[in-house]
């Protein structure tokens, strides 16, 4: 991205992804979601075409691009009504962490699969009693000879049922201080002692949520990603892309809903004129269009900073982008439903299922309140409030 204009390559990438996603469309997605199915066909075709691996280094079969390219792919899928939540997790968090901090063997084992989409990896950080406080994580990893033994629980882990492995955030004991410090482990889902259970959700989504149970899970020494001492940096290396991708996810859904609303407002004729000719309809749609474009710009800024290696600057922008995009998407979908009247909740129009989907963006992967805490403390220099 140069200035405010995306490169021709990224614009071409957007066009190609959009064409693929529209070939499947929102009806395909909702049919799979309502029936308990998966978007396997779309994922596999996108992976085979290289779209899921655009940010994986070229030497491992990827496109060699940045998080901005992957965010553009995610946005276009969502804008076509085919949101794949696992994109936020597998190629963005897990592949990024392994590419930046993994050993040579870990990169060789996992990155080619991320590049072509044949590998799906979930991410486990949230715990029942820790919430947003990662310092209260109780999942622990202890040495047993050359191996590691993991014990603990995780909740709200997306896509475990279709994942080959889960990148688990645990804690180990610092030999110098005796205090616990974060560490990241790749845990294959077929490892003995690893169990998962679906969390019933009132959402229409092809991506399910799970609770994890880790009971004396024995892992080889090379399951540890990178260095024990660098784990905190590794963790944040994954969380910034997560926020950037979450912003793209919300922006894409907002675009989908706004396109539907604008088309309906042009065609729906009441009292002799299209309803879009009335300011009571036109102005709210114009407002959410502005809010969506502003959120998209902040997301592009965050991605540009991250791809330039400015992790600190990217942290502020990524949090702001995630916040702005979630708020814009929530308002946009609500206004799109309102524009359609009763049709907004009819399955035929493909909007009702998005009400819950965009609401999730205000909660996860970090709540809007924690983003406000971050901005107040780190951007404004105000006293810490939590």
Tab-separated table of C-alpha atoms in Angstrom:
chain	number	residue	atom	x	y	z
A	1	UNK	CA	0.000	0.000	0.000
A	2	UNK	CA	1.405	3.399	-1.017
A	3	UNK	CA	-0.099	6.344	0.801
A	4	UNK	CA	-3.859	5.859	0.617
A	5	UNK	CA	-3.819	3.770	-2.552
A	6	UNK	CA	-3.453	0.016	-2.602
A	7	UNK	CA	-0.971	-1.440	-5.060
A	8	UNK	CA	-2.200	-2.878	-8.339
A	9	UNK	CA	-1.193	-6.317	-7.058
A	10	UNK	CA	-3.415	-6.044	-3.988
A	11	UNK	CA	-6.312	-4.654	-5.988
A	12	UNK	CA	-5.970	-7.613	-8.378
A	13	UNK	CA	-5.860	-9.957	-5.390
A	14	UNK	CA	-9.063	-8.433	-4.037
A	15	UNK	CA	-10.789	-8.863	-7.396
A	16	UNK	CA	-9.754	-12.494	-7.739
A	17	UNK	CA	-10.815	-13.372	-4.192
A	18	UNK	CA	-14.119	-11.552	-4.630
A	19	UNK	CA	-14.883	-13.532	-7.781
A	20	UNK	CA	-14.170	-16.822	-6.009
A	21	UNK	CA	-16.227	-15.900	-2.945
A	22	UNK	CA	-19.209	-14.740	-5.011
A	23	UNK	CA	-19.119	-18.053	-6.876
A	24	UNK	CA	-20.097	-19.636	-3.553
A	25	UNK	CA	-22.093	-16.753	-2.036
A	26	UNK	CA	-23.995	-16.192	1.186
A	27	UNK	CA	-26.577	-18.895	0.489
A	28	UNK	CA	-23.797	-21.491	0.387
A	29	UNK	CA	-22.435	-20.197	3.684
A	30	UNK	CA	-25.750	-20.119	5.543
A	31	UNK	CA	-26.732	-23.534	4.212
A	32	UNK	CA	-23.520	-24.993	5.637
A	33	UNK	CA	-23.862	-23.076	8.892
A	34	UNK	CA	-27.503	-23.990	9.525
A	35	UNK	CA	-26.868	-27.612	8.655
A	36	UNK	CA	-23.832	-27.963	10.915
A	37	UNK	CA	-21.515	-28.208	7.926
A	38	UNK	CA	-18.203	-26.556	7.089
A	39	UNK	CA	-17.000	-24.258	4.341
A	40	UNK	CA	-14.490	-26.933	3.348
A	41	UNK	CA	-14.943	-26.552	-0.403
A	42	UNK	CA	-14.386	-22.799	-0.314
A	43	UNK	CA	-11.436	-23.082	2.086
A	44	UNK	CA	-9.737	-25.767	0.010
A	45	UNK	CA	-10.205	-23.913	-3.271
A	46	UNK	CA	-8.965	-20.655	-1.737
A	47	UNK	CA	-5.954	-22.494	-0.315
A	48	UNK	CA	-5.166	-24.183	-3.611
A	49	UNK	CA	-5.203	-20.807	-5.349
A	50	UNK	CA	-2.772	-19.401	-2.781
A	51	UNK	CA	-5.157	-16.883	-1.218
A	52	UNK	CA	-4.861	-18.250	2.332
A	53	UNK	CA	-1.072	-18.275	2.141
A	54	UNK	CA	-0.433	-14.795	0.743
A	55	UNK	CA	1.469	-13.784	3.906
A	56	UNK	CA	3.528	-16.983	4.236
A	57	UNK	CA	7.201	-16.555	3.198
A	58	UNK	CA	7.902	-17.540	-0.398
A	59	UNK	CA	10.528	-20.118	0.569
A	60	UNK	CA	7.730	-22.158	2.170
A	61	UNK	CA	5.374	-21.915	-0.795
A	62	UNK	CA	3.526	-18.767	0.240
A	63	UNK	CA	2.973	-15.457	-1.472
A	64	UNK	CA	5.581	-13.581	0.542
A	65	UNK	CA	3.189	-10.717	1.246
A	66	UNK	CA	2.178	-9.077	4.489
A	67	UNK	CA	-0.715	-9.041	6.901
A	68	UNK	CA	-2.281	-6.278	4.796
A	69	UNK	CA	-2.626	-8.711	1.897
A	70	UNK	CA	-4.157	-11.402	4.099
A	71	UNK	CA	-6.547	-8.849	5.627
A	72	UNK	CA	-7.662	-7.867	2.114
A	73	UNK	CA	-8.423	-11.526	1.372
A	74	UNK	CA	-10.426	-11.851	4.592
A	75	UNK	CA	-12.371	-8.653	3.891
A	76	UNK	CA	-13.358	-9.774	0.400
A	77	UNK	CA	-14.612	-13.145	1.634
A	78	UNK	CA	-16.757	-11.387	4.217
A	79	UNK	CA	-17.968	-8.779	1.727
A	80	UNK	CA	-19.259	-11.632	-0.430
A	81	UNK	CA	-21.203	-13.096	2.490
A	82	UNK	CA	-18.799	-15.990	3.104
A	83	UNK	CA	-17.015	-15.112	6.357
A	84	UNK	CA	-14.520	-17.763	7.456
A	85	UNK	CA	-13.540	-17.112	11.071
A	86	UNK	CA	-10.677	-19.598	10.929
A	87	UNK	CA	-8.871	-17.138	8.623
A	88	UNK	CA	-8.438	-14.809	11.590
A	89	UNK	CA	-6.786	-17.617	13.534
A	90	UNK	CA	-4.913	-20.098	11.366
A	91	UNK	CA	-3.044	-18.113	8.688
A	92	UNK	CA	-2.979	-14.836	10.648
A	93	UNK	CA	-2.054	-15.713	14.246
A	94	UNK	CA	-0.553	-19.180	14.060
A	95	UNK	CA	1.318	-18.914	10.765
A	96	UNK	CA	2.652	-15.469	11.702
A	97	UNK	CA	3.971	-16.636	15.076
A	98	UNK	CA	5.623	-19.729	13.615
A	99	UNK	CA	7.102	-17.796	10.665
A	100	UNK	CA	8.590	-15.148	12.954
A	101	UNK	CA	9.649	-17.203	15.951
A	102	UNK	CA	9.480	-20.903	15.113
A	103	UNK	CA	12.543	-23.094	14.718
A	104	UNK	CA	13.708	-24.133	11.257
A	105	UNK	CA	12.090	-27.524	11.800
A	106	UNK	CA	8.798	-25.958	12.891
A	107	UNK	CA	8.739	-23.681	9.873
A	108	UNK	CA	9.478	-26.588	7.527
A	109	UNK	CA	6.795	-28.745	9.156
A	110	UNK	CA	3.922	-26.247	9.317
A	111	UNK	CA	4.369	-23.323	6.918
A	112	UNK	CA	3.918	-25.189	3.598
A	113	UNK	CA	0.528	-26.383	4.885
A	114	UNK	CA	-0.433	-22.845	5.879
A	115	UNK	CA	0.635	-21.723	2.403
A	116	UNK	CA	-1.767	-24.013	0.550
A	117	UNK	CA	-4.481	-24.158	3.203
A	118	UNK	CA	-4.011	-27.872	3.895
A	119	UNK	CA	-3.124	-27.076	7.524
A	120	UNK	CA	-5.676	-25.602	9.907
A	121	UNK	CA	-4.466	-24.522	13.326
A	122	UNK	CA	-6.600	-23.119	16.138
A	123	UNK	CA	-5.436	-20.730	18.877
A	124	UNK	CA	-6.090	-21.239	22.570
A	125	UNK	CA	-5.556	-18.355	24.975
A	126	UNK	CA	-8.853	-17.573	26.780
A	127	UNK	CA	-9.587	-19.388	30.040
A	128	UNK	CA	-12.739	-19.677	32.159
A	129	UNK	CA	-11.365	-17.645	35.067
A	130	UNK	CA	-8.856	-15.391	33.290
A	131	UNK	CA	-11.039	-13.505	30.818
A	132	UNK	CA	-9.076	-10.609	29.334
A	133	UNK	CA	-6.358	-10.898	31.995
A	134	UNK	CA	-3.669	-13.019	30.340
A	135	UNK	CA	-1.583	-12.744	33.529
A	136	UNK	CA	-4.091	-15.047	35.259
A	137	UNK	CA	-3.693	-17.893	32.782
A	138	UNK	CA	-3.473	-21.134	34.762
A	139	UNK	CA	-2.581	-23.549	31.959
A	140	UNK	CA	0.908	-24.650	32.952
A	141	UNK	CA	3.732	-26.481	31.238
A	142	UNK	CA	6.275	-28.361	33.322
A	143	UNK	CA	9.468	-30.075	32.237
A	144	UNK	CA	9.624	-33.856	32.485
A	145	UNK	CA	13.014	-34.833	31.187
A	146	UNK	CA	13.137	-33.637	27.589
A	147	UNK	CA	9.334	-33.459	27.353
A	148	UNK	CA	6.716	-30.953	28.436
A	149	UNK	CA	3.582	-31.793	30.414
A	150	UNK	CA	0.610	-29.473	29.876
A	151	UNK	CA	-2.366	-29.143	32.191
A	152	UNK	CA	-5.227	-26.645	32.059
A	153	UNK	CA	-8.405	-25.484	30.365
A	154	UNK	CA	-9.297	-23.136	27.521
A	155	UNK	CA	-12.636	-21.760	26.333
A	156	UNK	CA	-13.986	-20.145	23.167
A	157	UNK	CA	-11.434	-21.761	20.892
A	158	UNK	CA	-12.643	-21.553	17.283
A	159	UNK	CA	-12.510	-24.409	14.805
A	160	UNK	CA	-10.905	-27.119	16.941
A	161	UNK	CA	-13.034	-29.784	15.242
A	162	UNK	CA	-11.373	-29.093	11.893
A	163	UNK	CA	-7.889	-28.192	13.152
A	164	UNK	CA	-4.764	-30.305	12.894
A	165	UNK	CA	-3.308	-28.637	15.979
A	166	UNK	CA	-3.900	-25.833	18.472
A	167	UNK	CA	-1.370	-23.152	19.369
A	168	UNK	CA	-1.756	-23.100	23.152
A	169	UNK	CA	-0.720	-20.199	25.394
A	170	UNK	CA	0.506	-21.642	28.675
A	171	UNK	CA	2.895	-20.617	31.428
A	172	UNK	CA	6.196	-22.047	32.589
A	173	UNK	CA	8.247	-21.401	35.692
A	174	UNK	CA	11.151	-18.982	35.286
A	175	UNK	CA	14.171	-20.750	36.787
A	176	UNK	CA	15.711	-17.445	37.883
A	177	UNK	CA	12.704	-15.831	39.563
A	178	UNK	CA	10.360	-18.725	40.242
A	179	UNK	CA	7.537	-16.729	38.649
A	180	UNK	CA	5.363	-17.965	35.831
A	181	UNK	CA	5.955	-16.624	32.323
A	182	UNK	CA	4.017	-17.216	29.086
A	183	UNK	CA	5.025	-19.900	26.606
A	184	UNK	CA	3.490	-21.083	23.337
A	185	UNK	CA	3.091	-24.735	22.370
A	186	UNK	CA	1.844	-26.471	19.238
A	187	UNK	CA	-0.466	-29.263	20.403
A	188	UNK	CA	-1.722	-31.709	17.728
A	189	UNK	CA	-5.413	-32.415	18.314
A	190	UNK	CA	-4.832	-36.186	18.425
A	191	UNK	CA	-2.423	-35.951	21.374
A	192	UNK	CA	-3.408	-38.193	24.317
A	193	UNK	CA	-4.932	-36.161	27.160
A	194	UNK	CA	-6.210	-33.460	24.778
A	195	UNK	CA	-10.004	-33.283	24.717
A	196	UNK	CA	-12.493	-30.732	23.447
A	197	UNK	CA	-16.210	-30.122	23.784
A	198	UNK	CA	-18.425	-27.848	21.707
A	199	UNK	CA	-19.886	-24.780	23.429
A	200	UNK	CA	-23.488	-24.299	22.241
A	201	UNK	CA	-23.837	-20.801	20.776
A	202	UNK	CA	-26.844	-18.781	19.603
A	203	UNK	CA	-25.022	-17.929	16.396
A	204	UNK	CA	-25.487	-19.092	12.817
A	205	UNK	CA	-21.867	-19.817	11.965
A	206	UNK	CA	-19.955	-22.529	10.187
A	207	UNK	CA	-17.166	-22.041	12.745
A	208	UNK	CA	-17.944	-23.627	16.096
A	209	UNK	CA	-16.614	-22.730	19.544
A	210	UNK	CA	-15.020	-25.226	21.912
A	211	UNK	CA	-13.751	-25.734	25.414
A	212	UNK	CA	-10.416	-27.533	25.751
A	213	UNK	CA	-9.313	-29.886	28.494
A	214	UNK	CA	-5.584	-30.566	28.845
A	215	UNK	CA	-4.916	-33.435	31.233
A	216	UNK	CA	-1.229	-34.384	31.531
A	217	UNK	CA	-0.691	-33.755	27.818
A	218	UNK	CA	2.829	-34.928	27.036
A	219	UNK	CA	4.619	-33.018	24.303
A	220	UNK	CA	8.111	-33.363	22.840
A	221	UNK	CA	10.608	-30.590	23.491
A	222	UNK	CA	10.148	-29.202	19.983
A	223	UNK	CA	6.460	-28.425	20.663
A	224	UNK	CA	7.638	-25.189	22.315
A	225	UNK	CA	7.526	-22.380	19.755
A	226	UNK	CA	10.716	-20.351	19.678
A	227	UNK	CA	12.363	-19.399	22.949
A	228	UNK	CA	10.902	-19.615	26.457
A	229	UNK	CA	12.276	-16.156	27.182
A	230	UNK	CA	10.742	-14.502	24.106
A	231	UNK	CA	7.241	-15.849	24.544
A	232	UNK	CA	5.645	-12.525	25.514
A	233	UNK	CA	6.943	-10.901	22.320
A	234	UNK	CA	5.800	-13.947	20.368
A	235	UNK	CA	2.326	-13.700	21.859
A	236	UNK	CA	1.915	-10.055	20.878
A	237	UNK	CA	3.306	-10.830	17.430
A	238	UNK	CA	0.185	-12.928	16.972
A	239	UNK	CA	-2.309	-10.640	18.684
A	240	UNK	CA	-1.686	-7.603	16.469
A	241	UNK	CA	-2.464	-9.588	13.290
A	242	UNK	CA	-5.503	-11.005	15.070
A	243	UNK	CA	-6.868	-7.500	15.662
A	244	UNK	CA	-6.054	-6.407	12.106
A	245	UNK	CA	-7.840	-9.444	10.697
A	246	UNK	CA	-10.781	-8.933	13.042
A	247	UNK	CA	-11.110	-5.390	11.717
A	248	UNK	CA	-11.055	-6.658	8.133
A	249	UNK	CA	-13.661	-9.277	9.064
A	250	UNK	CA	-16.008	-6.611	10.445
A	251	UNK	CA	-15.422	-4.229	7.542
A	252	UNK	CA	-16.205	-6.984	5.056
A	253	UNK	CA	-19.484	-7.891	6.739
A	254	UNK	CA	-20.406	-4.193	6.916
A	255	UNK	CA	-19.767	-3.870	3.180
A	256	UNK	CA	-21.943	-6.895	2.459
A	257	UNK	CA	-24.828	-5.535	4.537
A	258	UNK	CA	-24.509	-2.011	3.117
A	259	UNK	CA	-24.511	-3.290	-0.470
A	260	UNK	CA	-27.707	-5.215	0.250
A	261	UNK	CA	-29.321	-2.204	1.928
A	262	UNK	CA	-28.393	0.241	-0.829
A	263	UNK	CA	-29.694	-2.085	-3.550
A	264	UNK	CA	-32.968	-2.597	-1.677
A	265	UNK	CA	-33.368	1.151	-1.054
A	266	UNK	CA	-32.999	1.797	-4.780
A	267	UNK	CA	-35.517	-0.854	-5.826
A	268	UNK	CA	-38.131	-0.762	-3.072
A	269	UNK	CA	-40.818	1.647	-4.204
A	270	UNK	CA	-43.357	3.082	-1.738
A	271	UNK	CA	-45.687	6.057	-2.340
A	272	UNK	CA	-44.408	6.467	-5.870
A	273	UNK	CA	-40.666	6.704	-5.246
A	274	UNK	CA	-37.758	4.510	-4.113
A	275	UNK	CA	-37.367	4.530	-0.333
A	276	UNK	CA	-33.725	5.540	-0.833
A	277	UNK	CA	-34.886	8.947	-2.038
A	278	UNK	CA	-35.967	9.775	1.513
A	279	UNK	CA	-33.355	11.197	3.880
A	280	UNK	CA	-34.694	9.066	6.721
A	281	UNK	CA	-33.300	6.080	4.803
A	282	UNK	CA	-30.456	7.706	2.846
A	283	UNK	CA	-28.716	9.570	5.666
A	284	UNK	CA	-28.304	6.627	8.066
A	285	UNK	CA	-26.886	4.549	5.214
A	286	UNK	CA	-24.519	7.363	4.273
A	287	UNK	CA	-23.379	7.609	7.892
A	288	UNK	CA	-22.480	3.927	8.165
A	289	UNK	CA	-20.749	4.091	4.793
A	290	UNK	CA	-18.501	6.841	6.171
A	291	UNK	CA	-17.867	4.934	9.408
A	292	UNK	CA	-16.995	1.754	7.509
A	293	UNK	CA	-14.543	3.558	5.218
A	294	UNK	CA	-12.848	5.217	8.203
A	295	UNK	CA	-12.494	1.872	9.967
A	296	UNK	CA	-11.062	0.325	6.801
A	297	UNK	CA	-8.445	3.069	6.574
A	298	UNK	CA	-7.354	2.522	10.178
A	299	UNK	CA	-7.066	-1.189	9.473
A	300	UNK	CA	-4.873	-0.483	6.470
A	301	UNK	CA	-2.726	1.828	8.589
A	302	UNK	CA	-2.326	-0.875	11.234
A	303	UNK	CA	-1.365	-3.442	8.603
A	304	UNK	CA	1.150	-1.080	6.987
A	305	UNK	CA	2.784	-0.381	10.360
A	306	UNK	CA	2.913	-4.068	11.233
A	307	UNK	CA	4.364	-5.036	7.853
A	308	UNK	CA	6.979	-2.292	8.270
A	309	UNK	CA	8.098	-3.860	11.555
A	310	UNK	CA	6.649	-1.196	13.857
A	311	UNK	CA	5.019	-3.487	16.422
A	312	UNK	CA	4.423	-0.673	18.907
A	313	UNK	CA	2.714	1.615	16.406
A	314	UNK	CA	0.791	-1.309	14.977
A	315	UNK	CA	-0.515	-2.182	18.442
A	316	UNK	CA	-2.236	1.169	18.877
A	317	UNK	CA	-3.599	1.258	15.316
A	318	UNK	CA	-4.727	-2.388	15.380
A	319	UNK	CA	-6.727	-1.866	18.559
A	320	UNK	CA	-8.316	1.282	17.158
A	321	UNK	CA	-9.113	-0.454	13.867
A	322	UNK	CA	-10.680	-3.434	15.598
A	323	UNK	CA	-12.809	-1.113	17.760
A	324	UNK	CA	-13.893	1.145	14.893
A	325	UNK	CA	-14.692	-1.726	12.535
A	326	UNK	CA	-16.781	-3.614	15.093
A	327	UNK	CA	-18.792	-0.494	15.911
A	328	UNK	CA	-19.279	0.319	12.213
A	329	UNK	CA	-20.338	-3.237	11.363
A	330	UNK	CA	-22.821	-3.400	14.236
A	331	UNK	CA	-24.452	-0.149	13.175
A	332	UNK	CA	-24.363	-1.058	9.480
A	333	UNK	CA	-26.053	-4.430	9.847
A	334	UNK	CA	-28.663	-2.941	12.165
A	335	UNK	CA	-29.393	-0.171	9.663
A	336	UNK	CA	-29.490	-2.635	6.776
A	337	UNK	CA	-32.096	-4.690	8.611
A	338	UNK	CA	-34.081	-1.518	9.384
A	339	UNK	CA	-33.936	-0.459	5.733
A	340	UNK	CA	-35.455	-3.777	4.704
A	341	UNK	CA	-38.206	-3.573	7.309
A	342	UNK	CA	-39.686	-7.007	7.979
A	343	UNK	CA	-37.694	-8.418	5.078
A	344	UNK	CA	-34.541	-7.697	7.046
A	345	UNK	CA	-35.261	-10.722	9.216
A	346	UNK	CA	-36.438	-12.973	6.394
A	347	UNK	CA	-33.950	-15.678	5.479
A	348	UNK	CA	-34.320	-14.799	1.796
A	349	UNK	CA	-32.496	-11.493	2.288
A	350	UNK	CA	-29.466	-12.849	4.146
A	351	UNK	CA	-29.176	-10.213	6.866
A	352	UNK	CA	-30.707	-11.592	10.046
A	353	UNK	CA	-27.908	-14.076	10.609
A	354	UNK	CA	-25.390	-11.229	10.663
A	355	UNK	CA	-26.866	-9.511	13.715
A	356	UNK	CA	-25.110	-11.881	16.085
A	357	UNK	CA	-22.010	-12.221	13.926
A	358	UNK	CA	-21.147	-8.522	14.026
A	359	UNK	CA	-22.020	-8.280	17.722
A	360	UNK	CA	-19.237	-10.762	18.437
A	361	UNK	CA	-16.774	-8.207	17.041
A	362	UNK	CA	-17.474	-5.910	19.983
A	363	UNK	CA	-16.513	-8.702	22.404
A	364	UNK	CA	-13.783	-10.735	20.755
A	365	UNK	CA	-10.873	-11.107	20.384
A	366	UNK	CA	-10.654	-8.220	22.841
A	367	UNK	CA	-13.631	-6.336	24.249
A	368	UNK	CA	-14.342	-2.745	23.279
A	369	UNK	CA	-13.865	-1.782	26.940
A	370	UNK	CA	-10.331	-3.215	27.010
A	371	UNK	CA	-9.526	-1.335	23.799
A	372	UNK	CA	-10.727	1.869	25.456
A	373	UNK	CA	-8.534	1.036	28.480
A	374	UNK	CA	-5.561	0.562	26.137
A	375	UNK	CA	-6.116	3.842	24.300
A	376	UNK	CA	-6.708	5.771	27.522
A	377	UNK	CA	-3.522	4.438	29.104
A	378	UNK	CA	-1.098	4.146	26.194
A	379	UNK	CA	-2.337	6.789	23.735
A	380	UNK	CA	-3.535	9.440	26.176
A	381	UNK	CA	-1.199	8.717	29.097
A	382	UNK	CA	-4.051	8.454	31.590
A	383	UNK	CA	-3.687	6.449	34.805
A	384	UNK	CA	-4.287	2.715	34.497
A	385	UNK	CA	-7.885	1.941	35.408
A	386	UNK	CA	-7.892	-1.821	35.715
